[in-house]
Amino acid sequence: SYTSGTATYSKDGLAVGTYYIRIANYYFYEFAPYTISNTLTPASVSNDPEPNGLFSQAVSINVGDSAYGHIGYANFNGDDTTDWYKVTTTQDGRIDFTMTSINGQNVYLQLYDNDGTTFLAGSYTSSSATYSKDGLAAGTYYLRVFNYYLYEFSPYKIKVNLVQPAQANDAE
């Protein structure tokens, strides 16, 4: 925008990169001395490993572990609109997966089967929510993270747990 005095402007949700500030007079016949400064306020959590925008690029997460990341942060190369994680279980049971939106924006966390396309469970939250899928065999499953609205950005935390059935599996 413009000012005839002092002004502060900010833009949140920016990805790592180089940005440019354009300074111009409001009217072409004006002239003005000015001072400018900038401050970077880092995101509250570190970013997830990239690239992980496709299920074939999924980042491994172990059962019982947590992962932190960013989704929807934008720069001139485009938005980071989707993050994928994969979890491999060695036991049958129920997978509990928790999504925490650290800035209160709407973030989806969805569980997919080992093909990366068959949706099993999940939804979105603007705070923290736990989703579950019971009756799963040992194997590899995928977690997809994305914002509900394309203009949102969110630092997030996900956690994955496996709850084993009370009875042992029969011999296979």
Coordinates of N, CA and C in Angstrom, one line a residue:
S1 N 0.9 -1.2 0.0 CA 0.0 0.0 0.0 C 0.9 1.2 0.0
Y2 N 0.3 2.4 0.4 CA 1.1 3.6 0.4 C 0.9 4.3 1.7
T3 N 1.8 5.3 2.0 CA 1.7 6.1 3.2 C 2.3 7.5 2.9
S4 N 1.9 8.5 3.6 CA 2.6 9.8 3.6 C 3.3 10.0 4.9
G5 N 3.4 9.0 5.7 CA 4.1 9.0 7.0 C 4.9 7.8 7.2
T6 N 4.6 7.1 8.3 CA 5.2 5.8 8.6 C 4.2 4.7 8.5
A7 N 4.6 3.6 8.0 CA 3.7 2.4 7.9 C 4.4 1.1 8.1
T8 N 3.7 0.1 8.6 CA 4.3 -1.2 8.7 C 3.4 -2.2 7.9
Y9 N 4.0 -3.0 7.1 CA 3.3 -4.0 6.3 C 3.9 -5.3 6.6
S10 N 3.0 -6.3 6.6 CA 3.6 -7.7 6.8 C 2.9 -8.7 6.0
K11 N 3.5 -9.8 5.7 CA 3.0 -10.9 5.0 C 3.4 -12.2 5.7
D12 N 2.5 -13.0 6.1 CA 2.8 -14.2 6.8 C 2.6 -15.4 5.8
G13 N 3.1 -16.5 6.2 CA 3.0 -17.7 5.4 C 3.9 -17.8 4.2
L14 N 5.0 -17.1 4.2 CA 5.9 -17.2 3.0 C 6.9 -18.3 3.2
A15 N 7.1 -19.0 2.0 CA 8.1 -20.0 2.0 C 9.5 -19.4 1.9
V16 N 10.5 -20.3 2.1 CA 11.9 -19.8 1.9 C 12.1 -19.3 0.5
G17 N 12.8 -18.2 0.3 CA 13.0 -17.7 -1.0 C 13.5 -16.3 -0.9
T18 N 13.6 -15.7 -2.1 CA 14.0 -14.3 -2.2 C 12.8 -13.5 -2.6
Y19 N 12.6 -12.4 -1.9 CA 11.4 -11.5 -2.1 C 11.9 -10.1 -2.4
Y20 N 11.1 -9.3 -3.2 CA 11.5 -8.0 -3.6 C 10.5 -7.0 -3.1
I21 N 10.9 -5.8 -2.7 CA 10.1 -4.7 -2.3 C 10.2 -3.6 -3.3
R22 N 9.0 -3.2 -3.8 CA 9.0 -2.1 -4.8 C 8.6 -0.8 -4.1
I23 N 9.4 0.2 -4.3 CA 9.1 1.5 -3.8 C 8.9 2.5 -4.9
A24 N 7.7 3.2 -4.9 CA 7.4 4.2 -5.9 C 6.6 5.3 -5.3
N25 N 6.7 6.5 -5.9 CA 5.8 7.5 -5.5 C 4.4 7.3 -5.9
Y26 N 3.4 7.8 -5.2 CA 2.0 7.6 -5.5 C 1.7 8.4 -6.8
Y27 N 2.2 9.6 -6.9 CA 2.1 10.4 -8.1 C 3.4 10.5 -8.8
F28 N 3.5 10.4 -10.1 CA 4.7 10.4 -10.8 C 5.6 11.6 -10.7
Y29 N 4.9 12.8 -10.4 CA 5.7 14.0 -10.2 C 6.2 14.3 -8.8
E30 N 5.9 13.4 -7.9 CA 6.4 13.5 -6.5 C 7.8 13.0 -6.4
F31 N 8.5 13.4 -5.3 CA 9.7 12.8 -4.9 C 9.7 12.7 -3.4
A32 N 10.4 11.7 -2.8 CA 10.4 11.6 -1.4 C 11.6 10.8 -0.9
P33 N 12.3 11.3 0.1 CA 13.3 10.5 0.8 C 12.6 9.5 1.7
Y34 N 13.2 8.4 1.9 CA 12.6 7.4 2.8 C 13.6 6.5 3.5
T35 N 13.2 5.8 4.5 CA 14.0 4.8 5.1 C 13.1 3.5 5.1
I36 N 13.8 2.4 5.0 CA 13.1 1.1 5.0 C 13.9 0.1 5.9
S37 N 13.2 -0.8 6.5 CA 13.8 -1.9 7.3 C 12.9 -3.1 7.2
N38 N 13.4 -4.2 7.5 CA 12.6 -5.4 7.4 C 12.9 -6.3 8.6
T39 N 12.0 -7.2 9.0 CA 12.2 -8.1 10.1 C 11.6 -9.4 9.6
L40 N 12.3 -10.5 9.8 CA 11.8 -11.8 9.6 C 11.4 -12.5 10.9
T41 N 10.1 -12.9 11.0 CA 9.7 -13.7 12.1 C 9.6 -15.1 11.7
P42 N 10.5 -16.0 12.1 CA 10.5 -17.4 11.6 C 9.2 -18.1 12.0
A43 N 8.8 -19.1 11.2 CA 7.7 -19.9 11.5 C 7.9 -20.6 12.9
S44 N 6.8 -20.9 13.6 CA 6.9 -21.4 15.0 C 7.5 -22.9 15.0
V45 N 7.4 -23.6 13.9 CA 8.0 -25.0 13.8 C 8.8 -25.1 12.6
S46 N 9.7 -26.0 12.6 CA 10.5 -26.2 11.4 C 9.7 -26.9 10.3
N47 N 10.2 -26.8 9.1 CA 9.4 -27.3 7.9 C 9.7 -28.8 7.8
D48 N 8.8 -29.5 7.1 CA 8.9 -30.9 6.9 C 9.9 -31.1 5.7
P49 N 10.5 -32.3 5.6 CA 11.5 -32.5 4.5 C 10.7 -32.4 3.1
E50 N 11.3 -31.8 2.2 CA 10.8 -31.6 0.8 C 11.7 -32.3 -0.1
P51 N 11.3 -32.8 -1.3 CA 9.9 -32.8 -1.7 C 9.1 -34.0 -1.1
N52 N 7.8 -33.7 -0.8 CA 6.9 -34.7 -0.3 C 5.5 -34.4 -0.7
G53 N 5.3 -33.8 -1.9 CA 4.0 -33.4 -2.4 C 3.3 -34.5 -3.1
L54 N 3.9 -35.7 -3.3 CA 3.2 -36.8 -3.9 C 3.4 -38.0 -3.0
F55 N 2.4 -38.9 -3.1 CA 2.5 -40.1 -2.2 C 3.7 -40.9 -2.5
S56 N 4.2 -40.9 -3.7 CA 5.5 -41.6 -4.0 C 6.7 -40.9 -3.4
Q57 N 6.6 -39.7 -2.9 CA 7.7 -39.0 -2.2 C 7.4 -38.9 -0.7
A58 N 6.6 -39.7 -0.2 CA 6.2 -39.7 1.2 C 7.4 -39.8 2.2
V59 N 7.4 -39.0 3.2 CA 8.4 -39.1 4.2 C 8.0 -40.1 5.3
S60 N 8.9 -41.0 5.7 CA 8.6 -42.0 6.7 C 8.4 -41.4 8.1
I61 N 7.4 -41.9 8.8 CA 7.2 -41.6 10.2 C 7.0 -42.9 10.9
N62 N 7.6 -43.1 12.0 CA 7.5 -44.3 12.8 C 6.2 -44.3 13.7
V63 N 5.7 -45.5 13.9 CA 4.6 -45.5 14.9 C 5.1 -45.0 16.2
G64 N 4.3 -44.2 16.9 CA 4.6 -43.6 18.1 C 5.3 -42.2 18.0
D65 N 5.8 -41.9 16.8 CA 6.5 -40.6 16.6 C 5.6 -39.5 16.2
S66 N 6.1 -38.3 16.3 CA 5.4 -37.1 15.8 C 6.3 -36.5 14.7
A67 N 5.6 -35.7 13.8 CA 6.3 -34.9 12.8 C 5.7 -33.5 12.7
Y68 N 6.5 -32.6 12.5 CA 6.1 -31.2 12.3 C 6.3 -30.7 10.9
G69 N 5.5 -29.8 10.4 CA 5.7 -29.3 9.1 C 4.9 -28.1 8.8
H70 N 5.0 -27.6 7.5 CA 4.3 -26.4 7.0 C 3.5 -26.9 5.8
I71 N 2.3 -26.3 5.7 CA 1.5 -26.6 4.5 C 0.9 -25.3 4.1
G72 N 0.9 -25.0 2.7 CA 0.3 -23.8 2.2 C 1.2 -22.6 2.2
Y73 N 2.4 -22.7 2.7 CA 3.3 -21.5 2.6 C 3.6 -21.3 1.1
A74 N 3.7 -20.0 0.7 CA 3.7 -19.7 -0.7 C 5.0 -18.9 -1.0
N75 N 5.5 -19.0 -2.3 CA 6.5 -18.2 -2.8 C 6.3 -18.1 -4.4
F76 N 7.2 -17.6 -5.1 CA 7.0 -17.4 -6.5 C 7.1 -18.8 -7.2
N77 N 7.5 -19.8 -6.6 CA 7.6 -21.1 -7.2 C 6.2 -21.9 -7.0
G78 N 5.3 -21.3 -6.3 CA 4.0 -21.9 -6.1 C 3.9 -22.3 -4.6
D79 N 2.7 -22.8 -4.3 CA 2.4 -23.2 -2.9 C 2.8 -24.6 -2.7
D80 N 3.2 -24.9 -1.4 CA 3.4 -26.3 -1.0 C 2.0 -26.7 -0.5
T81 N 1.2 -27.3 -1.4 CA -0.2 -27.6 -1.1 C -0.5 -28.9 -0.4
T82 N 0.5 -29.9 -0.5 CA 0.2 -31.2 0.0 C 1.5 -31.8 0.5
D83 N 1.4 -32.4 1.7 CA 2.5 -33.2 2.3 C 2.0 -34.6 2.5
W84 N 2.9 -35.6 2.2 CA 2.6 -37.0 2.4 C 3.6 -37.6 3.3
Y85 N 3.1 -38.5 4.2 CA 3.9 -39.3 5.1 C 3.5 -40.8 4.9
K86 N 4.4 -41.7 5.2 CA 4.1 -43.1 5.2 C 4.5 -43.7 6.6
V87 N 3.6 -44.6 7.0 CA 3.8 -45.3 8.3 C 3.7 -46.8 8.0
T88 N 4.7 -47.6 8.5 CA 4.7 -49.0 8.3 C 4.5 -49.7 9.6
T89 N 3.5 -50.5 9.7 CA 3.2 -51.3 10.9 C 3.6 -52.7 10.8
T90 N 4.1 -53.3 11.8 CA 4.5 -54.7 11.8 C 3.5 -55.6 12.5
Q91 N 2.4 -54.9 13.0 CA 1.4 -55.6 13.8 C 0.0 -55.2 13.2
D92 N -1.0 -56.1 13.4 CA -2.4 -55.7 13.0 C -2.9 -54.7 14.1
G93 N -3.9 -54.0 13.8 CA -4.5 -53.2 14.9 C -5.2 -51.9 14.4
R94 N -5.4 -51.0 15.2 CA -6.0 -49.7 15.0 C -5.0 -48.6 14.9
I95 N -5.0 -47.8 13.8 CA -4.1 -46.7 13.7 C -4.9 -45.4 14.2
D96 N -4.3 -44.8 15.2 CA -4.8 -43.5 15.7 C -3.8 -42.4 15.2
F97 N -4.4 -41.4 14.5 CA -3.5 -40.4 14.0 C -4.1 -39.0 14.4
T98 N -3.2 -38.2 14.9 CA -3.7 -36.9 15.5 C -3.1 -35.7 14.6
M99 N -3.9 -34.8 14.3 CA -3.5 -33.5 13.6 C -3.7 -32.4 14.5
T100 N -2.7 -31.5 14.6 CA -2.7 -30.3 15.4 C -2.4 -29.1 14.5
S101 N -3.3 -28.2 14.3 CA -3.1 -27.0 13.5 C -2.5 -26.0 14.5
I102 N -1.3 -25.6 14.3 CA -0.6 -24.7 15.3 C -1.1 -23.3 15.2
N103 N -1.6 -22.8 14.0 CA -2.1 -21.4 13.9 C -3.6 -21.3 13.8
G104 N -4.3 -22.4 14.0 CA -5.8 -22.3 14.0 C -6.5 -22.3 12.7
Q105 N -5.7 -22.6 11.6 CA -6.3 -22.6 10.3 C -6.7 -24.1 10.0
N106 N -7.6 -24.3 9.0 CA -8.2 -25.6 8.8 C -7.2 -26.5 8.0
V107 N -6.8 -27.6 8.6 CA -5.9 -28.6 8.0 C -6.5 -30.0 8.0
Y108 N -6.4 -30.6 6.8 CA -6.8 -32.0 6.7 C -5.7 -32.9 7.1
L109 N -6.0 -34.1 7.6 CA -5.1 -35.2 7.8 C -5.9 -36.4 7.4
Q110 N -5.5 -37.1 6.4 CA -6.2 -38.3 5.8 C -5.3 -39.5 5.8
L111 N -5.9 -40.6 6.1 CA -5.2 -41.9 6.0 C -5.6 -42.7 4.8
Y112 N -4.6 -43.1 4.0 CA -4.9 -43.9 2.8 C -4.2 -45.3 2.9
D113 N -4.8 -46.2 2.1 CA -4.2 -47.6 2.1 C -2.9 -47.6 1.3
N114 N -2.3 -48.7 1.2 CA -0.9 -48.8 0.6 C -0.8 -48.4 -0.8
D115 N -2.0 -48.2 -1.5 CA -1.9 -47.8 -2.9 C -1.9 -46.3 -3.0
G116 N -2.1 -45.6 -1.9 CA -2.0 -44.1 -1.9 C -3.3 -43.4 -2.5
T117 N -4.3 -44.2 -2.8 CA -5.5 -43.6 -3.4 C -6.8 -44.1 -2.7
T118 N -6.7 -45.2 -1.9 CA -7.9 -45.6 -1.2 C -8.0 -44.9 0.1
F119 N -9.0 -44.0 0.2 CA -9.2 -43.3 1.5 C -9.7 -44.2 2.6
L120 N -9.1 -44.1 3.8 CA -9.6 -45.0 4.9 C -10.2 -44.2 6.0
A121 N -9.7 -43.0 6.3 CA -10.2 -42.2 7.5 C -9.6 -40.9 7.5
G122 N -10.2 -39.9 8.3 CA -9.6 -38.6 8.5 C -10.6 -37.5 8.1
S123 N -10.2 -36.3 8.5 CA -11.0 -35.1 8.2 C -10.1 -33.9 8.5
Y124 N -10.7 -32.8 8.8 CA -9.9 -31.6 9.0 C -10.3 -31.0 10.4
T125 N -9.3 -30.1 10.9 CA -9.5 -29.5 12.1 C -8.8 -28.1 12.1
S126 N -9.3 -27.2 12.9 CA -8.6 -25.9 13.1 C -7.9 -25.9 14.4
S127 N -8.0 -27.0 15.2 CA -7.3 -27.1 16.5 C -6.5 -28.4 16.5
S128 N -7.1 -29.4 17.2 CA -6.4 -30.7 17.3 C -7.5 -31.7 17.3
A129 N -7.3 -32.8 16.5 CA -8.3 -33.9 16.4 C -7.6 -35.2 16.2
T130 N -8.1 -36.2 16.7 CA -7.6 -37.6 16.5 C -8.6 -38.4 15.7
Y131 N -8.1 -39.1 14.7 CA -8.9 -39.9 13.8 C -8.4 -41.3 14.0
S132 N -9.2 -42.3 13.7 CA -8.8 -43.7 13.9 C -9.4 -44.6 12.8
K133 N -8.6 -45.6 12.5 CA -9.1 -46.7 11.6 C -8.7 -48.0 12.2
D134 N -9.7 -48.8 12.5 CA -9.5 -50.1 13.2 C -9.5 -51.2 12.1
G135 N -9.0 -52.4 12.5 CA -9.1 -53.6 11.7 C -8.1 -53.6 10.6
L136 N -7.0 -52.9 10.8 CA -5.9 -52.8 9.7 C -4.9 -53.9 9.9
A137 N -4.5 -54.5 8.8 CA -3.4 -55.5 8.8 C -2.1 -54.8 8.9
A138 N -1.1 -55.5 9.3 CA 0.3 -55.0 9.2 C 0.6 -54.6 7.8
G139 N 1.3 -53.5 7.6 CA 1.6 -53.0 6.3 C 2.0 -51.5 6.3
T140 N 2.0 -51.0 5.1 CA 2.3 -49.6 4.9 C 1.1 -48.8 4.6
Y141 N 0.9 -47.6 5.2 CA -0.2 -46.7 5.0 C 0.3 -45.3 4.8
Y142 N -0.5 -44.5 4.2 CA 0.0 -43.1 3.8 C -0.9 -42.1 4.5
L143 N -0.3 -41.0 4.9 CA -1.0 -39.9 5.5 C -0.9 -38.7 4.6
R144 N -1.9 -38.0 4.3 CA -1.9 -36.8 3.4 C -2.3 -35.6 4.2
V145 N -1.6 -34.5 4.2 CA -1.8 -33.3 4.9 C -2.1 -32.2 3.8
F146 N -3.1 -31.4 4.0 CA -3.4 -30.3 3.1 C -4.4 -29.3 3.8
N147 N -4.4 -28.0 3.4 CA -5.3 -27.1 3.9 C -6.7 -27.2 3.3
Y148 N -7.7 -26.9 4.1 CA -9.1 -26.9 3.7 C -9.3 -25.8 2.6
Y149 N -8.8 -24.6 2.8 CA -8.8 -23.5 1.8 C -7.5 -23.3 1.2
L150 N -7.5 -23.1 -0.1 CA -6.2 -22.9 -0.8 C -5.4 -21.7 -0.4
Y151 N -6.1 -20.7 0.2 CA -5.4 -19.4 0.6 C -4.8 -19.6 2.0
E152 N -5.1 -20.7 2.7 CA -4.6 -20.8 4.1 C -3.2 -21.4 4.1
F153 N -2.5 -21.2 5.2 CA -1.2 -21.8 5.5 C -1.2 -22.2 6.9
S154 N -0.5 -23.3 7.2 CA -0.5 -23.8 8.6 C 0.8 -24.5 9.0
P155 N 1.4 -24.1 10.1 CA 2.3 -25.0 10.7 C 1.5 -26.1 11.4
Y156 N 2.0 -27.3 11.4 CA 1.2 -28.4 12.0 C 2.1 -29.4 12.7
K157 N 1.4 -30.3 13.4 CA 2.0 -31.4 14.1 C 1.1 -32.6 13.8
I158 N 1.7 -33.8 13.5 CA 1.0 -35.0 13.4 C 1.6 -36.1 14.3
K159 N 0.8 -36.9 14.8 CA 1.3 -38.0 15.6 C 0.6 -39.3 15.2
V160 N 1.3 -40.4 15.2 CA 0.7 -41.7 14.8 C 1.0 -42.7 15.9
N161 N -0.1 -43.5 16.2 CA 0.0 -44.5 17.2 C -0.7 -45.8 16.6
L162 N -0.3 -46.9 17.1 CA -0.9 -48.2 16.7 C -1.4 -48.8 18.0
V163 N -2.7 -49.2 18.0 CA -3.3 -49.9 19.2 C -3.5 -51.3 18.7
Q164 N -2.8 -52.2 19.4 CA -3.0 -53.6 19.0 C -4.2 -54.3 19.6
P165 N -4.8 -55.2 19.0 CA -6.0 -55.9 19.6 C -5.5 -56.7 20.8
A166 N -6.5 -56.9 21.7 CA -6.2 -57.7 22.9 C -5.8 -59.1 22.6
Q167 N -6.3 -59.7 21.6 CA -6.0 -61.1 21.2 C -4.9 -61.1 20.2
A168 N -4.0 -62.1 20.4 CA -3.0 -62.3 19.4 C -3.5 -62.8 18.1
N169 N -2.9 -62.6 17.0 CA -3.3 -63.0 15.7 C -3.1 -64.5 15.6
D170 N -3.9 -65.2 14.8 CA -3.7 -66.6 14.5 C -2.6 -66.8 13.6
A171 N -2.0 -68.0 13.6 CA -0.9 -68.3 12.7 C -1.3 -68.2 11.2
E172 N -0.5 -67.5 10.4 CA -0.7 -67.4 9.0 C 0.2 -68.2 8.2

